Coordinates of C-alpha atoms and ligand atoms in Angstrom, one line a residue:
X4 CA 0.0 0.0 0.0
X5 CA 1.5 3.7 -0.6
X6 CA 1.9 5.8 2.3
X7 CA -0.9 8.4 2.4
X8 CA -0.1 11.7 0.8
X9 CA 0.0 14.8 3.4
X10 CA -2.3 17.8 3.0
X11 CA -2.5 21.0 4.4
X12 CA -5.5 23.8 4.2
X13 CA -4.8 27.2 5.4
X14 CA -8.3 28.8 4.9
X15 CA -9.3 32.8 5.2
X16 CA -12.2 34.8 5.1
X17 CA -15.9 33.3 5.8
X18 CA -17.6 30.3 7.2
X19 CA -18.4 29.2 3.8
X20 CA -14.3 29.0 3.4
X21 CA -13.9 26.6 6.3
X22 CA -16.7 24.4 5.2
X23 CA -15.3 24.1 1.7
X24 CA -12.0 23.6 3.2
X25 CA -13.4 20.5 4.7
X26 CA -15.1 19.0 1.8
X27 CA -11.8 19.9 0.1
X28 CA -10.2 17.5 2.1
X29 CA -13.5 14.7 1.6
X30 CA -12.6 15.0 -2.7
X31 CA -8.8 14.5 -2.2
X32 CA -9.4 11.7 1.1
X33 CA -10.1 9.4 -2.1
X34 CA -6.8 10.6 -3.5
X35 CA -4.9 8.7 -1.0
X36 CA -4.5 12.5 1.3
X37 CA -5.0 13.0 5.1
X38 CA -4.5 16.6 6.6
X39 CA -1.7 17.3 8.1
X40 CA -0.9 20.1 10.9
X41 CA 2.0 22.3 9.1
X42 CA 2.5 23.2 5.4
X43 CA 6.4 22.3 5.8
X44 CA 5.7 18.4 5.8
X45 CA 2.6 18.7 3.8
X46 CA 2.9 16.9 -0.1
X47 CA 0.2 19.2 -1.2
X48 CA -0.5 23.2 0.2
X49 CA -3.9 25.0 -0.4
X50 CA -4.5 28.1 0.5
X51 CA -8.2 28.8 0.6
X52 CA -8.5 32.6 0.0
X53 CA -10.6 35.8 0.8
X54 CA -10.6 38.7 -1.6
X55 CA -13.0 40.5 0.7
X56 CA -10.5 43.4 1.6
X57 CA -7.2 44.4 0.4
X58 CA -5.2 43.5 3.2
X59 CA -7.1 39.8 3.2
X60 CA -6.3 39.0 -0.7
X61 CA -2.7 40.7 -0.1
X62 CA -2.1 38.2 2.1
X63 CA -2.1 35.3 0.2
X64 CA 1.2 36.9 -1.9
X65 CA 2.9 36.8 1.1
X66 CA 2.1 33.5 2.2
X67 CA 2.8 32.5 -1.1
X68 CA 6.4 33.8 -0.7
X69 CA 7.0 31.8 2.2
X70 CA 5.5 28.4 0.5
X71 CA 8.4 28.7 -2.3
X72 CA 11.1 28.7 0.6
X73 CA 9.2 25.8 1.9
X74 CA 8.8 24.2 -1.6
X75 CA 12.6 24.9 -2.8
X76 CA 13.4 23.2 1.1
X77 CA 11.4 20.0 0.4
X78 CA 12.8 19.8 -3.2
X79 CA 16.5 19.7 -2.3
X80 CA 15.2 16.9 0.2
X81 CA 14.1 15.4 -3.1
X82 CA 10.4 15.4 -2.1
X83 CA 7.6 17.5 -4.2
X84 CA 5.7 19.4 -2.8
X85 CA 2.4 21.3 -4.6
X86 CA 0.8 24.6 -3.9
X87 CA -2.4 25.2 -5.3
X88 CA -4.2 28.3 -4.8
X89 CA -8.7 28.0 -4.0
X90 CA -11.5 30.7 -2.8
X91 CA -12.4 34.2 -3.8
X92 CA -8.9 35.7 -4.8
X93 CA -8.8 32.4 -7.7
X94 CA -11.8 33.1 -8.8
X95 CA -11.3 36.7 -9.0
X96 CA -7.4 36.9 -9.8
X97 CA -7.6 33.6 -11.5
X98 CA -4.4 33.3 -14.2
X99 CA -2.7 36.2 -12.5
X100 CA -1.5 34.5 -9.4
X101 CA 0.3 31.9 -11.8
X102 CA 1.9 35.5 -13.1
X103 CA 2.9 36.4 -9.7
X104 CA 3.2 33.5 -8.2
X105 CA 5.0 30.8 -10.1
X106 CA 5.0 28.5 -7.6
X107 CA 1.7 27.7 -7.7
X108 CA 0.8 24.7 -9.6
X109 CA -3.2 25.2 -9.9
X110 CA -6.0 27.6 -9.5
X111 CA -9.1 26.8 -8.3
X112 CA -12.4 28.7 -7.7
X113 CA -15.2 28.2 -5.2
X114 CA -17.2 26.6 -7.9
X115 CA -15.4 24.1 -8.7
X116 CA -13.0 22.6 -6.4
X117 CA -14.3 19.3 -6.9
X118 CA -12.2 19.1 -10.0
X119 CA -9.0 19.4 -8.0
X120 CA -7.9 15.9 -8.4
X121 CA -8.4 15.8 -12.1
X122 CA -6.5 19.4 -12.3
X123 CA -3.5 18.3 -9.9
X124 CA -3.3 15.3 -12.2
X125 CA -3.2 17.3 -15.7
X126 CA -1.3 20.2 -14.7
X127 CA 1.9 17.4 -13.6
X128 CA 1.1 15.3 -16.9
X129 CA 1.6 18.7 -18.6
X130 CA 4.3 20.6 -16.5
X131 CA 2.6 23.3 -15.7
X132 CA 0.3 25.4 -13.8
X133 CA -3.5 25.4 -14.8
X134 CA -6.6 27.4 -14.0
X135 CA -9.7 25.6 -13.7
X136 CA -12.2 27.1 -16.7
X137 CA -15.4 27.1 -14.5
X138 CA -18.3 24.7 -16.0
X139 CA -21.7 26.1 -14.8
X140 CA -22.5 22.4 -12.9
X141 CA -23.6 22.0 -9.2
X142 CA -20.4 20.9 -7.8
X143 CA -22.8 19.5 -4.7
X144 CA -23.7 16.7 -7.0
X145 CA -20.0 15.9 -7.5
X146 CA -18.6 16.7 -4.1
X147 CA -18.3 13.0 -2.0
X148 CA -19.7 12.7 1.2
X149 CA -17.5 13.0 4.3
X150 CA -16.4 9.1 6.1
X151 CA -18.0 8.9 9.2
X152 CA -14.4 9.2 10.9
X153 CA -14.0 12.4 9.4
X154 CA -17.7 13.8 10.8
X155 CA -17.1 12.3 14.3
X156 CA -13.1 13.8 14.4
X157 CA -14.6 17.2 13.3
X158 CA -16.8 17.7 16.5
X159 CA -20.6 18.4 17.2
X160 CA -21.0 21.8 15.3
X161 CA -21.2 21.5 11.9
X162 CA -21.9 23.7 9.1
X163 CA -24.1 23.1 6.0
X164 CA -24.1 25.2 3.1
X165 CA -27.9 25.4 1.9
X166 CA -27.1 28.6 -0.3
X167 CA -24.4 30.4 -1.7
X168 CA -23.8 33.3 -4.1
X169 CA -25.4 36.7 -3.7
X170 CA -27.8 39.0 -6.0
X171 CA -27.6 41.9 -3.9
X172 CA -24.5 44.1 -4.7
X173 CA -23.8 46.2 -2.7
X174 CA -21.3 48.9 -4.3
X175 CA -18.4 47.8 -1.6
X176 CA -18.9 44.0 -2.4
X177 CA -16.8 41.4 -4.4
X178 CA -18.8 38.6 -3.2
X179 CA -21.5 38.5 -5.9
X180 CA -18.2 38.4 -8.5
X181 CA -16.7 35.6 -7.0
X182 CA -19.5 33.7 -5.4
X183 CA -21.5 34.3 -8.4
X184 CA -25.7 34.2 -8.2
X185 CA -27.6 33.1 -5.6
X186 CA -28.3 29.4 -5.7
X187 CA -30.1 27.4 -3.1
X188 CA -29.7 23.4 -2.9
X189 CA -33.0 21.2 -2.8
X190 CA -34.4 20.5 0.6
X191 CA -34.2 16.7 0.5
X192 CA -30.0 16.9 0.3
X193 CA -29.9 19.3 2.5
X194 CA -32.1 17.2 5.4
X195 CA -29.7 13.7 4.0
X196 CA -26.5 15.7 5.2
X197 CA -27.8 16.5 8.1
X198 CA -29.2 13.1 8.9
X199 CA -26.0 11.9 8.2
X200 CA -23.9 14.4 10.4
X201 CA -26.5 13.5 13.6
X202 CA -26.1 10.2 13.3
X203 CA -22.3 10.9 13.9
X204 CA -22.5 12.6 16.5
X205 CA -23.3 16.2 15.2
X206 CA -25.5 18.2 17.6
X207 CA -25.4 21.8 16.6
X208 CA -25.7 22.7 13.0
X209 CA -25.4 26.0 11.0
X210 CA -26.7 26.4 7.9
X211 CA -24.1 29.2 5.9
X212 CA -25.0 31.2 3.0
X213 CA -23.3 34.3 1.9
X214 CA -27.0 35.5 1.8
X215 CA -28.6 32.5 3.7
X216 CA -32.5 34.0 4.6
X217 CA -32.6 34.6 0.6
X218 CA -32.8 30.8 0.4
X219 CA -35.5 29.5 -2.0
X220 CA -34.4 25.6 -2.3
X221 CA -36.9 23.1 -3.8
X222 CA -39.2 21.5 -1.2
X223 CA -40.2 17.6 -1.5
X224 CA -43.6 18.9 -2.4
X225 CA -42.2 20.5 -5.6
X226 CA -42.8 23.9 -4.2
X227 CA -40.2 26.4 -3.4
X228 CA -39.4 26.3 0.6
X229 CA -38.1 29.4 2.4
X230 CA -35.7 29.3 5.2
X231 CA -38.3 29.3 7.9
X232 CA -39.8 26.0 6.5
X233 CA -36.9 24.3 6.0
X234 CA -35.4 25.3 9.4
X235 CA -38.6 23.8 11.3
X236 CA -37.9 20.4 8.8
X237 CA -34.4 20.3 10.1
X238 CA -36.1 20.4 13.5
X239 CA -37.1 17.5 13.1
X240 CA -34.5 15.3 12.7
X241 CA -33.4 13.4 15.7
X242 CA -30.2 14.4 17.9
X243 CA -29.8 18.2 16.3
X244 CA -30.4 20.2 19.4
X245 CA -29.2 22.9 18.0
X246 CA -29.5 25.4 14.4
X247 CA -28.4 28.4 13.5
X248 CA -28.5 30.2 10.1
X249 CA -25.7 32.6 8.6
X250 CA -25.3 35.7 7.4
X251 CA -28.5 37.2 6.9
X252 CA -29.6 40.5 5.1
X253 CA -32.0 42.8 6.5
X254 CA -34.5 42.7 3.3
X255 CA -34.9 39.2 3.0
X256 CA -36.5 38.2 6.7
X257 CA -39.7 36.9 5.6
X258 CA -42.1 35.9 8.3
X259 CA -41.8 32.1 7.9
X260 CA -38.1 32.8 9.6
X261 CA -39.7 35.0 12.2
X262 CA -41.8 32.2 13.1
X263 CA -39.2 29.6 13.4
X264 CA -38.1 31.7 16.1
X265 CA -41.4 31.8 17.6
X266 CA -42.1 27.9 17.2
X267 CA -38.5 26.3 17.6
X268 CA -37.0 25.8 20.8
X269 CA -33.8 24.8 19.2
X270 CA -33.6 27.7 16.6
X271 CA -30.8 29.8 18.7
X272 CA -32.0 33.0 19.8
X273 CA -28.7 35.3 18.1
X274 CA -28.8 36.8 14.8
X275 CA -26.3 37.9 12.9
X276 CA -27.8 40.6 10.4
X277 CA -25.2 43.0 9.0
X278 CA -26.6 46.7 8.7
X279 CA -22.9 48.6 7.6
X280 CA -24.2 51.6 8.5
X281 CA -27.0 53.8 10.3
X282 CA -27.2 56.7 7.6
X283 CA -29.7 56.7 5.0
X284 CA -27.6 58.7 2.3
X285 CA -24.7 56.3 3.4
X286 CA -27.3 52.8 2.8
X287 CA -28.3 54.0 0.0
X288 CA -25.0 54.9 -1.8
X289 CA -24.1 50.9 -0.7
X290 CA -26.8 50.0 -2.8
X291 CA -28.4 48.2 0.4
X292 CA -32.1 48.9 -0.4
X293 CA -32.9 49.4 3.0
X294 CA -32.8 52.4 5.0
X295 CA -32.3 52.3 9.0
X296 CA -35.8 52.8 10.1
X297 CA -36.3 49.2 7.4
X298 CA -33.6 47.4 9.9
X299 CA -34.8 48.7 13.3
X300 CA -38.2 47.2 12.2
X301 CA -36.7 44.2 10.7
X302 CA -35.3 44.1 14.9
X303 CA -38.5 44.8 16.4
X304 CA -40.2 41.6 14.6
X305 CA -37.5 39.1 15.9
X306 CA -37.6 40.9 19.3
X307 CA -41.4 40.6 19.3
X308 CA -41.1 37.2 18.1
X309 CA -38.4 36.0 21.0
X310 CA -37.4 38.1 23.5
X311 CA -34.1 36.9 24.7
X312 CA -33.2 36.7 21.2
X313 CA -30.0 39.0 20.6
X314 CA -28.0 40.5 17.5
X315 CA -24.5 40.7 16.3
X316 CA -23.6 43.1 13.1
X317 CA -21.2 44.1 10.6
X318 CA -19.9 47.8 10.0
X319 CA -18.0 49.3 7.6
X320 CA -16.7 53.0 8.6
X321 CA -15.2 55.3 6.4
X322 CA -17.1 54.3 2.8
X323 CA -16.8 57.2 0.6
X324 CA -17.4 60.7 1.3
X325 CA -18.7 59.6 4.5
X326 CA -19.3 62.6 6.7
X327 CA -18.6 62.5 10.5
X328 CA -22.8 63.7 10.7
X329 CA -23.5 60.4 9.1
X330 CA -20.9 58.1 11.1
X331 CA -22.9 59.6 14.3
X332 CA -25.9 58.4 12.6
X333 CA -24.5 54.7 12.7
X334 CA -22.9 55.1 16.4
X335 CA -27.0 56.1 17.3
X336 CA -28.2 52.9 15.8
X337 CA -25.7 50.7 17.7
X338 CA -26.8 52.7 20.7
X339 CA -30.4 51.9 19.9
X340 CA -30.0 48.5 18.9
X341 CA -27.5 46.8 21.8
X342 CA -25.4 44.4 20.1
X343 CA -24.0 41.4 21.4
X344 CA -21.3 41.5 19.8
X345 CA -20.5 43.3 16.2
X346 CA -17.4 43.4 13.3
X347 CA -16.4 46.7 12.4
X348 CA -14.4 47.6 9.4
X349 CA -12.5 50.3 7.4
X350 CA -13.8 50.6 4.0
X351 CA -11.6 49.3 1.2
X352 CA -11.6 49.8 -2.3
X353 CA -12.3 46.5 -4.3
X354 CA -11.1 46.5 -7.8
X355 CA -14.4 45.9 -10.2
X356 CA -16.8 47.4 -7.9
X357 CA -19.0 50.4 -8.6
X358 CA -17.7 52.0 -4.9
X359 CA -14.0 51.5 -5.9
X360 CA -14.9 54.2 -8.5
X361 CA -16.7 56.8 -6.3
X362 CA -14.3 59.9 -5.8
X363 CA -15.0 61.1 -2.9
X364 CA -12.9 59.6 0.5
X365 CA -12.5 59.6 3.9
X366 CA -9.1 60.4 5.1
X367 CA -7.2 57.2 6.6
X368 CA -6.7 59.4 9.9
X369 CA -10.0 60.0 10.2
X370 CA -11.0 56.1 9.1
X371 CA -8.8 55.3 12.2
X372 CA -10.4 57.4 14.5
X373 CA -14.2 56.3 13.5
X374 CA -13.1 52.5 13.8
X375 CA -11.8 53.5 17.1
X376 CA -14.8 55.1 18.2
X377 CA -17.3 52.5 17.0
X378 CA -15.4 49.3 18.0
X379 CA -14.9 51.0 21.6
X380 CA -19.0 51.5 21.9
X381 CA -19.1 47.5 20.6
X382 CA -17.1 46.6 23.2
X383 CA -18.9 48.4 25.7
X384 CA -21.8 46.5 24.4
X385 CA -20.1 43.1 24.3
X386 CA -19.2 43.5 27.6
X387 CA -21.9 44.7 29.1
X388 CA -24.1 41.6 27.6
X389 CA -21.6 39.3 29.0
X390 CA -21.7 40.6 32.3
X391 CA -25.2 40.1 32.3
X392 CA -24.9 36.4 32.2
X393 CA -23.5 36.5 35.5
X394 CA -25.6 34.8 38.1
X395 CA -27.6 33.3 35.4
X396 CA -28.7 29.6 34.7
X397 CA -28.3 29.0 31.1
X398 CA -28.1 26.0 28.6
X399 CA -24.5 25.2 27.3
X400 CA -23.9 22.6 24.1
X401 CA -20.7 21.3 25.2
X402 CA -18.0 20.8 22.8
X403 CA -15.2 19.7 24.0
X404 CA -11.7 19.5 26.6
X405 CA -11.0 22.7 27.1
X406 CA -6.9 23.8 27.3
X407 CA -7.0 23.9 31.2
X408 CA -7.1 20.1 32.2
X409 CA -10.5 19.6 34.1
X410 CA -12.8 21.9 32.2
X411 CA -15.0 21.0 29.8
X412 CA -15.6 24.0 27.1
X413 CA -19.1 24.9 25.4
X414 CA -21.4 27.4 24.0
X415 CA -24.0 29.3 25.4
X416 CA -27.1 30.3 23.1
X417 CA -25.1 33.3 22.4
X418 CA -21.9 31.6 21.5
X419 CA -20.2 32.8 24.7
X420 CA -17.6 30.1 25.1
X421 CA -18.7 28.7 28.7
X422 CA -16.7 26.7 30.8
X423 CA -17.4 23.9 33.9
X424 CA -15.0 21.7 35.2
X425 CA -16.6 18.6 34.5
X426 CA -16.1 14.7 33.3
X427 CA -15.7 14.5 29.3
X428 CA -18.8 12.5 29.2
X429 CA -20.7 15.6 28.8
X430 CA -19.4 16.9 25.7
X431 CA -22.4 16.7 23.3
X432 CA -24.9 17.2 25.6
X433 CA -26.9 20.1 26.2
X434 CA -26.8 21.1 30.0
X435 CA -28.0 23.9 32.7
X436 CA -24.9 25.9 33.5
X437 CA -24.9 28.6 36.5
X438 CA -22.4 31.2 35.3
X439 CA -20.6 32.7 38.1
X440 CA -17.9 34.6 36.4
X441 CA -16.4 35.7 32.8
X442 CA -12.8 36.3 31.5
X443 CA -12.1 38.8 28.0
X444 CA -14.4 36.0 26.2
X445 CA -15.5 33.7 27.9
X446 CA -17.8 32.1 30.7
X447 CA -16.9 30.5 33.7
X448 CA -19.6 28.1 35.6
X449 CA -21.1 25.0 37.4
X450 CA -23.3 22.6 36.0
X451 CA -26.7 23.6 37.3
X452 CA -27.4 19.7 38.3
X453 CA -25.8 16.5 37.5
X454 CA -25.8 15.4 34.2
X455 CA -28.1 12.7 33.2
X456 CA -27.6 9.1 33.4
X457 CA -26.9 7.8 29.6
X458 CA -29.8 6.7 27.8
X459 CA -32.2 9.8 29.2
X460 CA -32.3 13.5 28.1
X461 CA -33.0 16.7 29.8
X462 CA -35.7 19.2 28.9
X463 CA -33.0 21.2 27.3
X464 CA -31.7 19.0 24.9
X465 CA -35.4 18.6 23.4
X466 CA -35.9 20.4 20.0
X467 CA -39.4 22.1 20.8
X468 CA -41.4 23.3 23.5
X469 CA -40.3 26.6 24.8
Ligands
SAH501 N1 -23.3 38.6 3.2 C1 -22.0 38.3 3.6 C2 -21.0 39.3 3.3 C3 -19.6 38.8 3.5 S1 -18.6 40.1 3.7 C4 -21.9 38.2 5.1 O1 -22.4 39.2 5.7 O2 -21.3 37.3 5.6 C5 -18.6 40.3 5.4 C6 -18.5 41.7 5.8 O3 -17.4 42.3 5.3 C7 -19.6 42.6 5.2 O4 -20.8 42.5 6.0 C8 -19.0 44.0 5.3 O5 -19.2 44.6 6.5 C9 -17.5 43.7 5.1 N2 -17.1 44.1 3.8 C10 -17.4 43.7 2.6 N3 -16.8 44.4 1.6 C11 -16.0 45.3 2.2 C12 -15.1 46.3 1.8 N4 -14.9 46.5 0.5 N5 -14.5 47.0 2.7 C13 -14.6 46.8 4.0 N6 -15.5 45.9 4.5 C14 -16.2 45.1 3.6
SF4_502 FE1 -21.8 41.5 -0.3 FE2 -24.0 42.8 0.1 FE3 -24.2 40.4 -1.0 FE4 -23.5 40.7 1.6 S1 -25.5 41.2 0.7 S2 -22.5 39.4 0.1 S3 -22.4 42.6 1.6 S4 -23.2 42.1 -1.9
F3S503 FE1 -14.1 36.2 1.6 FE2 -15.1 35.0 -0.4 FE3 -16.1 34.6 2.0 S1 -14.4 37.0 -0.5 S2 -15.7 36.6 3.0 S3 -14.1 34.0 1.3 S4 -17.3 34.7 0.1

């Protein structure tokens, strides 16, 4: 038998990265590849990029530098090693990065990394480095299906990608150039992976779309389902005690989502709904389609719907000709709003979009200082909601050993990291925690009672019933 090939992943960017990282590594796992820790021993290097900002698709070049040194090393040592370059910067730099980078042996975009194997192959039978041309297919159809091992070594959360691609542009974004159009996948495969992640082990999962409540997949009853339905369908299914759903825009919450909130137990009660800013001029220069009255209604209905439900956000500060008027505008909507926890950003100029071309700016001094400002007040927030938990009895999915030996690590609702000293028996189980005090980020508790006997569940790990 031939010694399995090593592989290493460095991913950047989003959640949808990380879970194509991972079915990455299911396509080549029939190549004879398992992962390996460090990119100096590994046979084959991906980097799994983010074009998102400047500084994140910059990046890659520099890694890139460093992979040469490391693929120079392991040549002299008279092994090969193989770089290959995946995600948002190949598909939007595509045939450059061979230009820049000759290193790199192949280019692949998010659409169609399931042709990897077939691309490594031809681009060492021809000797050189190949971009993918991209073949409108649905690469879900081709993608295998993760080995039991691998879904049980990956842990309880899992994420499932029910949607990806965007319609919306937003003059800032790349995504809907590199992600392409929005696409949802049918239902029934959707509720198969899932089954098949819960019956190893899986307990929490979240379903990622670049634009995830626009999801119109095709229901079993040949109609188009919305994400509402097709959360309370994932309900369902035996062992998931918890869902979550991500990243969300503001005009796309139908009511079907706000009563999944109402109805599911098990639907977590945090929201991650970017707004990018609280001015109206500013919203509508982004192309959003929303003003901020639209999103501090879109708020109220989830509030009315659950109220310990809680929000995090995105921000982008400086976007052109941003006045300080209108950046005060998005500090009064955090005020008004209460995060739980929120990303700020400084605006940068994407090559290809309509916002790169605007000619007004905001001057990197003052860019500074606004970021300043509006991460301190997010903070505050963060905080502030963290501290709240003190005292408090709340239901923790644990996850696993934590670094100090004894304790056990989970997550709250809220995705507080919580931690109990406790016996590993409990990771995977949903259990009452009373939280007595919190580091920077996270939790620190007791179990509220003992945990059950094996064979019987708590009222907290049930799916429904509030
Ligand atoms: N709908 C996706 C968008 C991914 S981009 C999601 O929300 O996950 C994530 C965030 O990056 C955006 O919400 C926005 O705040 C920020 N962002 C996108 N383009 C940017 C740019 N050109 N400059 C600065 N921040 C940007
Ligand atoms: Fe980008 Fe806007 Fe689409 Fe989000 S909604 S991915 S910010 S274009
Ligand atoms: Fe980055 Fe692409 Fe995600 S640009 S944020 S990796 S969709």
């Amino acid at each position: 038998m031939k010694p399995p090939r090593k592989l290493h992943i460095k991913s950047y960017g989003c959640q949808m990265n990380v879970y194509d990282a991972q079915r990455m590594v299911d396509t080549l796992a029939g190549e004879g590849f398992v992962e390996t820790e460090s990119a100096d021993d590994a046979d084959l290097v991906i980097l799994n990029t983010c074009h998102i900002r400047e500084k994140a698709s910059e990046k890659v070049y520099s890694e890139l530098g460093r992979l040469r040194v490391a693929k120079d090393e392991a040549a002299r040592n008279g092994r090969e090693m193989r770089i290959a370059v995946a995600g948002c910067v190949a598909q939007a730099e595509g045939e450059e990065i061979i230009r820049r980078a000759p290193t790199v042996d192949v280019v692949v975009g998010p659409q169609s990394y399931h042709h990897l194997p077939q691309l490594l192959a031809r681009a060492k039978s021809e000797g050189r480095a190949l971009e993918t041309e991209f073949p409108v297919e649905d690469k879900f159809s081709f993608l295998p299906q993760p080995k039991p091992a691998a879904i049980r070594a990956r842990g309880i959360s899992a994420f499932v990608t029910v949607q990806e691609g965007c319609d919306k542009f937003c003059t800032f974004c790349v995504v809907p150039y590199t992600r392409g159009a929005e696409v949802s996948r049918p239902v029934a495969k959707i509720v198969d992976d899932v089954k098949r992640l819960a019956d190893n082990g899986v307990r929490e999962i979240t379903l990622i779309g670049q634009n995830v409540n626009a999801y119109h997949g095709e229901g079993p009853d040949g109609r188009t389902w919305p994400l509402g339905k097709l959360l309370h369908r994932l309900a369902e299914i035996e062992g998931i005690a918890r869902l979550r759903y991500s990243t969300s825009h503001p005009r796309d919450v139908e009511d079907s989502l706000i009563a999944a909130h109402r109805d599911l137990a098990g639907l977590m009660p945090f929201v991650h709904l970017p707004v990018q800013s609280g001015s109206d001029r500013i919203l509508a220069a982004m192309n959003r389609k929303h003003t901020a009255d639209d999103y501090r209604r879109v708020i109220d209905r989830f509030r009315t719907a659950r109220q310990d439900i809680a929000f995090s956000s995105d921000f982008i500060v400086g976007f052109p000709g941003e006045t300080e008027g209108e950046f005060a505008a998005t500090l009064a909507l955090v005020m008004q709003i209460g995060y739980a926890a929120a990303y700020s950003f400084k605006y940068s100029p994407r090559p290809g979009t309509p916002a790169a071309d605007m000619r007004e700016t905001v001057s990197a001094a003052e860019m500074d200082e606004r970021l300043v400002r509006l991460q301190e007040l997010i903070d505050s927030q963060q905080s502030a909601f963290n501290r709240a938990m003190i005292g408090n009895t709340v239901d923790v999915l644990f996850e696993r050993a934590a670094r100090n030996p004894g304790q056990i690590v989970g997550r709250t609702a809220y995705l507080q990291p919580a931690h109990v000293f406790a016996s590993p028996d409990i990771i995977g189980q949903v259990l009452p925690v009373r939280i007595e005090s919190r580091e920077r980020y996270s939790l620190l508790g007791e179990l509220a009672s003992a945990p059950p006997q094996a064979g019987q569940s708590t009222p907290s790990t049930m799916m429904t019933g509030a």
